[in-house]
Amino acid sequence: MSSISNLKRKPDLAYSPQAAFQVYTERQLDTIKPLQKLPDEQRLAMRVVANVLPFRVNQYVIDQLIDWDDIPNDPIFQLVFPQKGMLSAAHFAEMAAAVKSEDKTLIKQTAESIRGQLNPHPAGQQLLNVPQLGEEVMQGMQHKYRETLLFFPSQGQVCHSYCTFCFRWAQFVGDKNLRFAAKETEQLHRYLQRHTCISDLLITGGDPMVMKTTHLAAYLEPLLAPGFEHVQTIRIGTKSLSFWPQRYVTDPDADDLLRLLERLVRAGKHVAVMAHYNHWREMDTSIAQEAIRRIRATGAVIRTQAPLLHHINDDPAVWATMWRHQVKLGLTPYYMFVERDTGARRYFEVPLARAWSIYRDAMQQVSGLARTARGPSMSAEPGKVEVQGVTEVAGEQAFVLRFIQARNPDWVQRPFFAKYDPEACWLDQLQPLSGAGRFFFQGD
Ligand SMILES: *Cc1c(COP(=O)(O)O)cnc(C)c1O
Ligand code: SF4
C-alpha cells in the first residue's frame, strides 16, 4: 500500500535499526536536532514540563513520524513532546522557577509535589484491583473484570517512546512504589490455574513488546500446558507497531517473536495484539506496514484502540481515515477511549458531548467493517462506561450511558441516564437525572 501522507522522511533509516533506536530522555532534549531551531522560550518550556511528566522519544519517531514543517501542530509532535499547556499556569511557574535555580533538590521536590496533585492513580487502580491468593498479594496483576486478568511483567514497564497523555505516566517518573511489577512468572501461573473464570490474559505495561522474546516466552509458553485450557485468549497491549515496528522486522529476535506468536496460535490460543494508534500517520511508514503484515501472517489478530485527544485526534476525519486504513490493513478497530482524569488531562480532554459527536461523525463516514470500535468509553472506577448518545427524558436533556465492562458483571449493558452537561469530561462530573438521587450502581 502506498503512503497517504506526503511527509518528507529520511530514507531507509527505519531499516537501519541501530540509528533509529537512538533514544532521548529529558536530559537529552537539547541534543535533538530539529528542536534546536525552535525559539529558546519554547525549548525552556519543554524542559520545564519534561521535569514533571515523563519524556522519551526515539530517532524513528523523530525522523519518520513527525512533520517538522508543521510544528507545533503536528499530531505526533504533540503525542511525544512536552507542551507548555500540559501543566497549569501555577504549576508551570513553580517548576520554571525551580529549573532556573538549577537546584537539583528543589527541582526534584517540586516535581514530586506537582505530580502528587495530578491524580497519579486514576480509578483507584493501585488499591482496588490488586488480587490476592489467600494472604499473598499478587503484585503486577490487576483483576477488575471477572474474565480478564491484567498482567504487568516487570521487564515490560517502559515504552519505546512515551506519550504525553499517558494514564500510566506515574510508573515512568521514578517512584518505584507506583509500579506494578511482577516478581515472577510463578505467581502469574498459579493465579491463573486457580481462577478458571479467567478466559483472557492481557499482558500490558508500559509496553510488554520492549521485552526480549525469551522473557515473553517464559510467561506465555507455559500456558500451553494442561491446566490452562480456560485461558483462551492472550492479548498483548502495545504501542510498538507505532513507536518501534522494527520489533517485528529487523530486531535480532524479531523472527523468534513471530514464531512464538505462531506457536500459541497453532496450539489453539486466540492471540490478539492490542495495538495503540492515535493517528493514521503512525501506520503510514513502510516498516509499520511490514510489521503488520508479519504479525498477521502468524495467525494473530490485531485490534486497535486509542484515546480521543485534543491537539492530536479530536477530528472525525482523523478517526474515519484511521479506521478505514486499519480495515484495509486487516486490523479491527476496538475502542475509542475518553482521556483519563490524570496527568496532563487539562491539555487533552474533550467534553463527553463533543467526544460522542466526533465518534458519531466518524462512524457515519466508514463502512460497517470499520464500525467495530466502541466508545467513547471512560475507564472509571466502577467500570468502562460508554457514552451512547444524547436524548430527552421527560423533557430533560440527558446522556444515555451504558457499562461495557463493570466491576459487578450484573451492571454490564444496562442503559442509564445522566443530566446533559456540555462541559462534563468524566463520569464524576455527571449528575443523575432530576428525581433520581444517585446512579443505579452507587450504594445507598
Ligand atoms: C479494559 C479493561 C479490560 C478488558 O476489557 P474488555 O472489555 O474485555 O476489553 C480488563 N481489565 C481492565 C482493568 C480494563 O480496563
Ligand atoms: S505507549 Fe502506552 S503505556 Fe507507553 S507511554 Fe504511551 S500510552 Fe503510556
Coordinates of C-alpha atoms and ligand atoms in Angstrom, one line a residue:
M1 CA 0.0 0.0 0.0
S2 CA 1.3 3.4 -0.8
S3 CA 1.8 6.1 1.7
I4 CA -1.1 8.5 2.2
S5 CA 0.8 11.4 3.6
N6 CA 3.4 13.5 1.9
L7 CA 5.8 13.6 4.7
K8 CA 9.5 14.1 3.9
R9 CA 11.2 11.2 5.6
K10 CA 14.8 10.3 6.0
P11 CA 15.1 7.4 3.5
D12 CA 15.9 3.9 4.7
L13 CA 16.6 4.9 8.3
A14 CA 13.8 2.8 9.6
Y15 CA 15.5 -0.3 8.3
S16 CA 18.8 0.6 10.0
P17 CA 17.6 -0.1 13.5
Q18 CA 20.8 1.0 15.3
A19 CA 20.4 4.5 14.0
A20 CA 16.6 4.6 14.6
F21 CA 16.8 3.2 18.1
Q22 CA 18.8 6.3 19.5
V23 CA 16.7 7.3 22.5
Y24 CA 16.4 10.7 24.1
T25 CA 15.1 11.4 27.6
E26 CA 14.6 14.8 29.3
R27 CA 18.3 15.2 29.9
Q28 CA 19.0 15.0 26.1
L29 CA 16.2 17.3 25.0
D30 CA 18.7 19.9 23.9
T31 CA 20.5 17.4 21.7
I32 CA 17.5 16.7 19.5
K33 CA 18.5 18.3 16.2
P34 CA 15.1 19.6 14.8
L35 CA 14.3 21.2 18.2
Q36 CA 17.4 23.3 18.1
K37 CA 15.7 25.5 15.5
L38 CA 12.9 26.4 18.0
P39 CA 12.9 29.7 20.0
D40 CA 14.6 29.5 23.3
E41 CA 11.4 30.1 25.2
Q42 CA 9.7 27.1 23.7
R43 CA 12.7 24.9 24.4
L44 CA 12.8 26.1 28.0
A45 CA 9.0 25.3 28.3
M46 CA 9.6 21.8 27.1
R47 CA 12.4 21.3 29.7
V48 CA 10.1 22.6 32.4
V49 CA 7.3 20.2 31.6
A50 CA 9.6 17.3 31.0
N51 CA 10.8 17.6 34.5
V52 CA 7.3 16.8 35.8
L53 CA 5.9 14.4 33.2
P54 CA 7.8 11.6 31.6
F55 CA 9.6 12.2 28.3
R56 CA 11.3 9.7 26.0
V57 CA 11.5 9.6 22.2
N58 CA 13.5 7.6 19.7
Q59 CA 15.0 8.6 16.4
Y60 CA 12.5 6.6 14.3
V61 CA 9.6 8.7 15.7
I62 CA 11.6 11.9 15.2
D63 CA 12.6 11.1 11.6
Q64 CA 9.7 9.1 10.2
L65 CA 6.6 10.1 12.0
I66 CA 6.9 13.9 12.7
D67 CA 6.4 16.6 10.1
W68 CA 8.9 19.2 11.3
D69 CA 7.4 21.7 8.9
D70 CA 4.2 21.7 10.9
I71 CA 5.5 22.4 14.5
P72 CA 3.9 22.7 17.0
N73 CA 0.6 21.4 15.4
D74 CA 1.9 18.1 14.1
P75 CA -0.1 15.4 15.9
I76 CA 2.9 13.1 16.6
F77 CA 4.9 16.0 17.9
Q78 CA 2.1 16.7 20.3
L79 CA 2.0 13.0 21.1
V80 CA 5.5 12.7 22.4
F81 CA 6.9 16.2 23.0
P82 CA 6.1 18.2 26.1
Q83 CA 4.0 21.4 25.6
K84 CA 3.6 24.3 28.0
G85 CA -0.2 23.9 28.4
M86 CA 0.3 20.4 29.8
L87 CA 0.8 22.0 33.2
S88 CA -1.5 24.6 34.8
A89 CA -0.1 28.1 34.8
A90 CA 0.7 27.9 38.5
H91 CA 2.5 24.6 38.3
F92 CA 4.4 25.7 35.3
A93 CA 5.6 28.9 37.0
E94 CA 6.6 26.9 40.1
M95 CA 8.6 24.4 38.0
A96 CA 10.1 27.1 35.8
A97 CA 11.5 28.8 38.9
A98 CA 12.9 25.5 40.1
V99 CA 14.5 24.8 36.8
K100 CA 16.1 28.3 36.6
S101 CA 17.5 27.9 40.1
E102 CA 19.4 24.8 38.9
D103 CA 19.0 23.4 42.4
K104 CA 18.6 19.7 41.9
T105 CA 17.0 19.1 45.2
L106 CA 14.4 21.8 44.6
I107 CA 13.7 20.5 41.1
K108 CA 13.1 17.0 42.5
Q109 CA 10.9 18.2 45.3
T110 CA 8.9 20.5 43.1
A111 CA 8.4 17.7 40.6
E112 CA 7.2 15.3 43.2
S113 CA 4.8 17.8 44.7
I114 CA 3.2 18.7 41.4
R115 CA 3.0 15.0 40.4
G116 CA 1.1 14.2 43.6
Q117 CA -1.5 16.8 42.6
L118 CA -2.1 15.2 39.2
N119 CA -4.1 12.2 40.3
P120 CA -1.3 9.7 39.7
H121 CA -3.6 6.7 40.4
P122 CA -6.8 7.2 38.4
A123 CA -9.7 4.8 39.0
G124 CA -8.1 3.6 42.3
Q125 CA -6.1 1.1 40.3
Q126 CA -3.3 0.8 42.8
L127 CA -5.6 -0.2 45.7
L128 CA -8.8 -1.6 44.3
N129 CA -7.8 -4.2 41.7
V130 CA -4.7 -5.9 43.0
P131 CA -5.7 -9.5 43.6
Q132 CA -4.8 -11.9 46.4
L133 CA -4.3 -15.6 46.8
G134 CA -5.1 -16.3 50.5
E135 CA -2.8 -13.8 52.3
E136 CA -0.4 -13.4 49.4
V137 CA -0.7 -10.1 47.4
M138 CA -0.3 -10.6 43.7
Q139 CA 1.9 -7.7 42.7
G140 CA 2.0 -7.0 39.0
M141 CA -1.6 -8.1 38.4
Q142 CA -5.0 -6.4 38.3
H143 CA -8.2 -8.4 38.3
K144 CA -11.0 -6.0 37.9
Y145 CA -13.3 -7.7 35.5
R146 CA -14.1 -11.4 36.1
E147 CA -12.9 -12.9 32.8
T148 CA -9.8 -10.8 32.2
L149 CA -6.6 -10.7 34.1
L150 CA -4.2 -7.8 33.5
F151 CA -0.5 -8.7 34.0
F152 CA 2.3 -6.2 34.2
P153 CA 5.6 -8.1 33.5
S154 CA 8.4 -6.4 35.4
Q155 CA 10.7 -6.1 32.3
G156 CA 7.9 -4.5 30.3
Q157 CA 7.3 -1.4 32.3
V158 CA 8.9 1.1 29.9
C159 CA 8.0 2.1 26.4
H160 CA 9.9 2.8 23.2
S161 CA 8.8 6.4 23.4
Y162 CA 6.4 8.0 25.9
C163 CA 3.0 9.5 25.1
T164 CA 2.4 12.9 26.7
F165 CA -1.1 11.9 27.7
C166 CA -0.3 8.5 29.2
F167 CA -2.5 7.5 32.0
R168 CA 0.2 5.2 33.4
W169 CA 2.7 8.1 33.4
A170 CA 3.3 7.8 37.2
Q171 CA 5.1 4.5 36.6
F172 CA 7.7 6.2 34.5
V173 CA 8.8 9.0 36.7
G174 CA 10.9 7.0 39.1
D175 CA 8.7 6.3 42.0
K176 CA 9.1 2.5 42.3
N177 CA 6.1 2.2 44.6
L178 CA 3.8 3.3 41.8
R179 CA 5.0 0.5 39.5
F180 CA 3.1 -2.7 39.1
A181 CA 5.8 -5.2 38.7
A182 CA 5.6 -9.0 38.7
K183 CA 8.2 -10.6 40.8
E184 CA 8.0 -13.8 38.9
T185 CA 6.1 -15.9 36.4
E186 CA 5.3 -18.4 39.0
Q187 CA 2.7 -16.2 40.7
L188 CA 1.0 -15.5 37.4
H189 CA 0.7 -19.1 36.5
R190 CA -0.5 -20.1 40.0
Y191 CA -3.1 -17.4 40.0
L192 CA -4.4 -18.4 36.5
Q193 CA -4.6 -22.0 37.5
R194 CA -6.7 -21.2 40.5
H195 CA -9.1 -19.0 38.6
T196 CA -10.9 -20.8 35.8
C197 CA -13.2 -17.9 35.3
I198 CA -10.3 -16.1 33.5
S199 CA -10.6 -16.6 29.8
D200 CA -8.4 -13.6 28.8
L201 CA -4.9 -12.8 29.9
L202 CA -4.0 -9.2 29.0
I203 CA -0.2 -8.6 29.1
T204 CA 0.3 -4.9 29.4
G205 CA 2.8 -2.3 30.7
G206 CA 4.4 0.1 29.8
D207 CA 4.9 -1.8 26.7
P208 CA 5.5 -5.6 27.0
M209 CA 7.0 -5.6 23.5
V210 CA 10.1 -3.9 24.9
M211 CA 10.9 -7.3 26.4
K212 CA 13.1 -9.8 24.7
T213 CA 11.3 -12.7 23.1
T214 CA 12.9 -15.1 25.6
H215 CA 11.2 -13.2 28.5
L216 CA 7.8 -13.1 26.8
A217 CA 8.1 -16.8 26.1
A218 CA 8.7 -17.5 29.7
Y219 CA 5.4 -16.0 30.6
L220 CA 3.4 -17.4 27.7
E221 CA 4.7 -20.8 26.7
P222 CA 3.7 -22.5 30.0
L223 CA 0.1 -21.6 29.2
L224 CA 0.1 -24.3 26.6
A225 CA 0.5 -27.0 29.3
P226 CA -2.5 -28.8 30.8
G227 CA -4.3 -26.7 33.5
F228 CA -4.6 -23.5 31.4
E229 CA -7.2 -24.6 28.9
H230 CA -9.6 -21.9 30.3
V231 CA -7.1 -19.2 29.2
Q232 CA -8.4 -19.0 25.6
T233 CA -7.2 -15.6 24.7
I234 CA -3.8 -13.9 25.1
R235 CA -3.9 -10.2 24.5
I236 CA -0.7 -8.1 24.3
G237 CA -1.2 -4.4 24.7
T238 CA 1.4 -2.4 22.8
K239 CA 2.3 0.7 21.0
S240 CA 5.4 -0.8 19.4
L241 CA 3.6 -1.0 16.0
S242 CA 3.8 2.8 16.1
F243 CA 6.9 3.6 18.0
W244 CA 9.1 0.6 17.1
P245 CA 7.8 -1.6 14.2
Q246 CA 11.4 -2.8 13.9
R247 CA 10.4 -5.1 16.8
Y248 CA 8.7 -7.3 14.2
V249 CA 11.0 -6.8 11.2
T250 CA 14.7 -6.0 12.0
D251 CA 15.2 -6.6 15.7
P252 CA 17.6 -9.6 16.3
D253 CA 14.8 -11.6 17.9
A254 CA 12.0 -10.4 15.6
D255 CA 11.6 -13.8 13.9
D256 CA 11.7 -15.6 17.3
L257 CA 8.8 -13.3 18.4
L258 CA 6.8 -14.1 15.4
R259 CA 7.4 -17.8 15.8
L260 CA 6.3 -17.6 19.5
L261 CA 3.0 -16.0 18.4
E262 CA 2.6 -18.6 15.8
R263 CA 3.2 -21.5 18.3
L264 CA 0.5 -20.0 20.6
V265 CA -2.0 -19.7 17.7
R266 CA -1.2 -23.2 16.4
A267 CA -1.8 -24.6 19.9
G268 CA -5.3 -23.2 19.8
K269 CA -5.0 -19.9 21.7
H270 CA -6.5 -16.7 20.3
V271 CA -3.6 -14.2 20.2
A272 CA -4.6 -10.6 19.9
V273 CA -2.1 -7.8 19.6
M274 CA -4.0 -4.8 21.1
A275 CA -2.3 -2.0 19.1
H276 CA -2.4 1.5 20.4
Y277 CA -2.8 4.0 17.4
N278 CA -3.7 7.7 17.9
H279 CA -3.4 8.8 14.4
W280 CA -3.3 7.2 10.9
R281 CA 0.2 8.7 10.4
E282 CA 1.5 6.0 12.7
M283 CA 0.5 3.3 10.2
D284 CA 1.9 5.2 7.2
T285 CA 5.5 4.0 7.0
S286 CA 6.6 1.0 5.0
I287 CA 8.2 -0.6 8.0
A288 CA 5.0 -0.2 10.1
Q289 CA 3.0 -1.9 7.3
E290 CA 5.6 -4.7 7.0
A291 CA 5.3 -5.3 10.8
I292 CA 1.5 -5.6 10.5
R293 CA 1.8 -8.0 7.6
R294 CA 4.3 -10.2 9.5
I295 CA 2.2 -10.3 12.7
R296 CA -1.0 -11.2 10.7
A297 CA 1.0 -14.0 8.9
T298 CA 1.4 -15.7 12.3
G299 CA -2.4 -16.0 12.7
A300 CA -2.5 -13.5 15.5
V301 CA -5.1 -10.7 15.1
I302 CA -4.5 -7.0 15.6
R303 CA -7.2 -5.0 17.4
T304 CA -6.8 -1.2 17.8
Q305 CA -7.6 1.3 20.5
A306 CA -6.8 4.8 21.5
P307 CA -8.0 7.8 23.5
L308 CA -9.6 10.8 21.8
L309 CA -7.3 13.7 22.5
H310 CA -7.5 17.5 21.9
H311 CA -4.4 18.6 19.9
I312 CA -3.9 15.1 18.4
N313 CA -7.1 13.5 17.0
D314 CA -10.2 15.5 18.1
D315 CA -11.4 15.5 14.5
P316 CA -13.8 13.0 12.9
A317 CA -11.8 12.9 9.7
V318 CA -8.8 11.7 11.5
W319 CA -10.7 8.8 13.1
A320 CA -12.6 7.9 9.9
T321 CA -9.3 7.8 7.9
M322 CA -7.6 5.8 10.7
W323 CA -10.4 3.2 10.9
R324 CA -10.7 2.9 7.2
H325 CA -6.9 2.4 6.9
Q326 CA -6.9 -0.1 9.7
V327 CA -9.6 -2.2 8.0
K328 CA -7.6 -2.0 4.7
L329 CA -4.5 -3.3 6.5
G330 CA -6.6 -6.1 8.2
L331 CA -6.8 -4.6 11.7
T332 CA -10.0 -4.5 13.7
P333 CA -11.0 -1.2 15.4
Y334 CA -11.9 -2.0 19.1
Y335 CA -12.1 1.0 21.4
M336 CA -12.2 4.8 21.4
F337 CA -11.4 5.9 24.9
V338 CA -12.0 9.2 26.8
E339 CA -8.8 10.7 28.1
R340 CA -8.5 9.7 31.7
D341 CA -8.6 12.1 34.7
T342 CA -4.9 12.1 35.4
G343 CA -1.6 13.7 34.4
A344 CA -1.9 16.3 31.6
R345 CA -5.6 15.8 31.2
R346 CA -6.2 19.5 31.2
Y347 CA -4.4 19.8 27.9
F348 CA -6.0 16.8 26.2
E349 CA -9.6 16.5 27.5
V350 CA -12.6 16.7 25.2
P351 CA -16.0 17.1 26.7
L352 CA -18.1 14.0 26.6
A353 CA -20.8 15.7 24.4
R354 CA -18.2 16.6 21.8
A355 CA -16.4 13.2 22.1
W356 CA -19.7 11.5 21.2
S357 CA -20.3 13.8 18.3
I358 CA -16.8 13.1 16.9
Y359 CA -17.4 9.4 17.3
R360 CA -20.7 9.5 15.6
D361 CA -19.5 11.7 12.8
A362 CA -16.5 9.4 12.1
M363 CA -18.7 6.3 12.2
Q364 CA -21.0 7.8 9.6
Q365 CA -18.1 8.1 7.2
V366 CA -17.0 4.4 7.3
S367 CA -18.3 1.1 6.2
G368 CA -19.7 -1.5 8.7
L369 CA -16.4 -3.3 9.0
A370 CA -14.9 -0.2 10.5
R371 CA -17.8 0.4 12.9
T372 CA -16.5 -2.2 15.3
A373 CA -14.9 0.4 17.6
R374 CA -16.9 1.0 20.8
G375 CA -16.8 4.3 22.5
P376 CA -16.3 7.0 23.6
S377 CA -15.6 4.9 26.7
M378 CA -14.4 6.1 30.2
S379 CA -12.4 3.6 32.2
A380 CA -13.7 4.8 35.5
E381 CA -13.7 3.2 39.0
P382 CA -16.9 1.2 38.6
G383 CA -16.1 0.1 35.0
K384 CA -15.9 1.1 31.4
V385 CA -18.8 3.5 30.7
E386 CA -19.7 4.2 27.1
V387 CA -21.5 7.4 26.0
Q388 CA -24.2 6.2 23.7
G389 CA -25.8 9.5 22.9
V390 CA -27.8 12.4 23.9
T391 CA -31.6 12.3 24.2
E392 CA -34.5 13.8 26.1
V393 CA -36.1 12.1 29.1
A394 CA -39.4 13.6 30.3
G395 CA -38.5 17.0 28.9
E396 CA -34.9 16.9 30.4
Q397 CA -31.8 16.7 28.2
A398 CA -29.8 13.6 29.1
F399 CA -26.8 11.5 28.2
V400 CA -27.5 7.8 27.5
L401 CA -24.8 5.7 29.0
R402 CA -24.0 2.0 29.5
F403 CA -21.4 -0.2 31.1
I404 CA -19.3 -2.0 28.5
Q405 CA -17.4 -3.6 31.4
A406 CA -18.2 -3.4 35.1
R407 CA -16.7 -4.4 38.4
N408 CA -20.1 -6.1 39.0
P409 CA -21.0 -8.2 35.9
D410 CA -24.7 -7.6 36.5
W411 CA -24.2 -3.9 35.6
V412 CA -22.9 -4.7 32.1
Q413 CA -25.1 -3.5 29.2
R414 CA -27.7 -1.7 31.3
P415 CA -28.5 1.6 29.8
F416 CA -28.7 4.6 32.3
F417 CA -29.1 8.3 32.1
A418 CA -27.2 11.4 33.4
K419 CA -28.1 15.0 33.2
Y420 CA -26.8 16.5 29.9
D421 CA -23.8 18.8 30.6
P422 CA -21.9 20.2 27.6
E423 CA -18.8 20.7 29.7
A424 CA -18.6 17.4 31.6
C425 CA -15.4 15.5 30.7
W426 CA -15.6 12.5 33.1
L427 CA -18.1 10.3 35.0
D428 CA -17.6 12.0 38.3
Q429 CA -18.7 15.3 36.7
L430 CA -22.1 13.8 35.7
Q431 CA -25.3 14.0 37.8
P432 CA -28.2 11.7 37.9
L433 CA -31.4 13.0 36.3
S434 CA -33.7 15.2 38.4
G435 CA -35.7 13.0 40.9
A436 CA -33.1 10.2 41.0
G437 CA -30.8 10.7 44.0
R438 CA -28.0 8.5 42.7
F439 CA -26.9 6.3 39.8
F440 CA -28.1 2.7 39.9
F441 CA -24.5 1.4 40.5
Q442 CA -23.9 3.7 43.5
G443 CA -24.6 2.3 47.0
D444 CA -27.4 3.7 49.2
Ligands
LIG1 C1 -10.4 -2.6 29.5 C2 -10.0 -3.4 30.6 C3 -10.1 -4.8 30.5 C4 -10.5 -5.5 29.2 O1 -11.9 -5.3 29.0 P1 -12.6 -5.8 27.7 O2 -14.0 -5.3 27.7 O3 -12.6 -7.3 27.8 O4 -11.8 -5.4 26.5 C5 -9.7 -5.6 31.5 N1 -9.2 -5.0 32.7 C6 -9.2 -3.7 32.9 C7 -8.8 -3.1 34.2 C8 -9.6 -2.9 31.8 O5 -9.5 -1.5 32.0
SF4_2 S1 2.8 3.5 24.9 FE1 1.1 3.3 26.3 S2 2.0 3.0 28.3 FE2 3.6 3.8 27.0 S3 3.6 6.0 27.3 FE3 2.2 5.6 25.6 S4 0.2 5.3 26.5 FE4 1.7 5.2 28.1

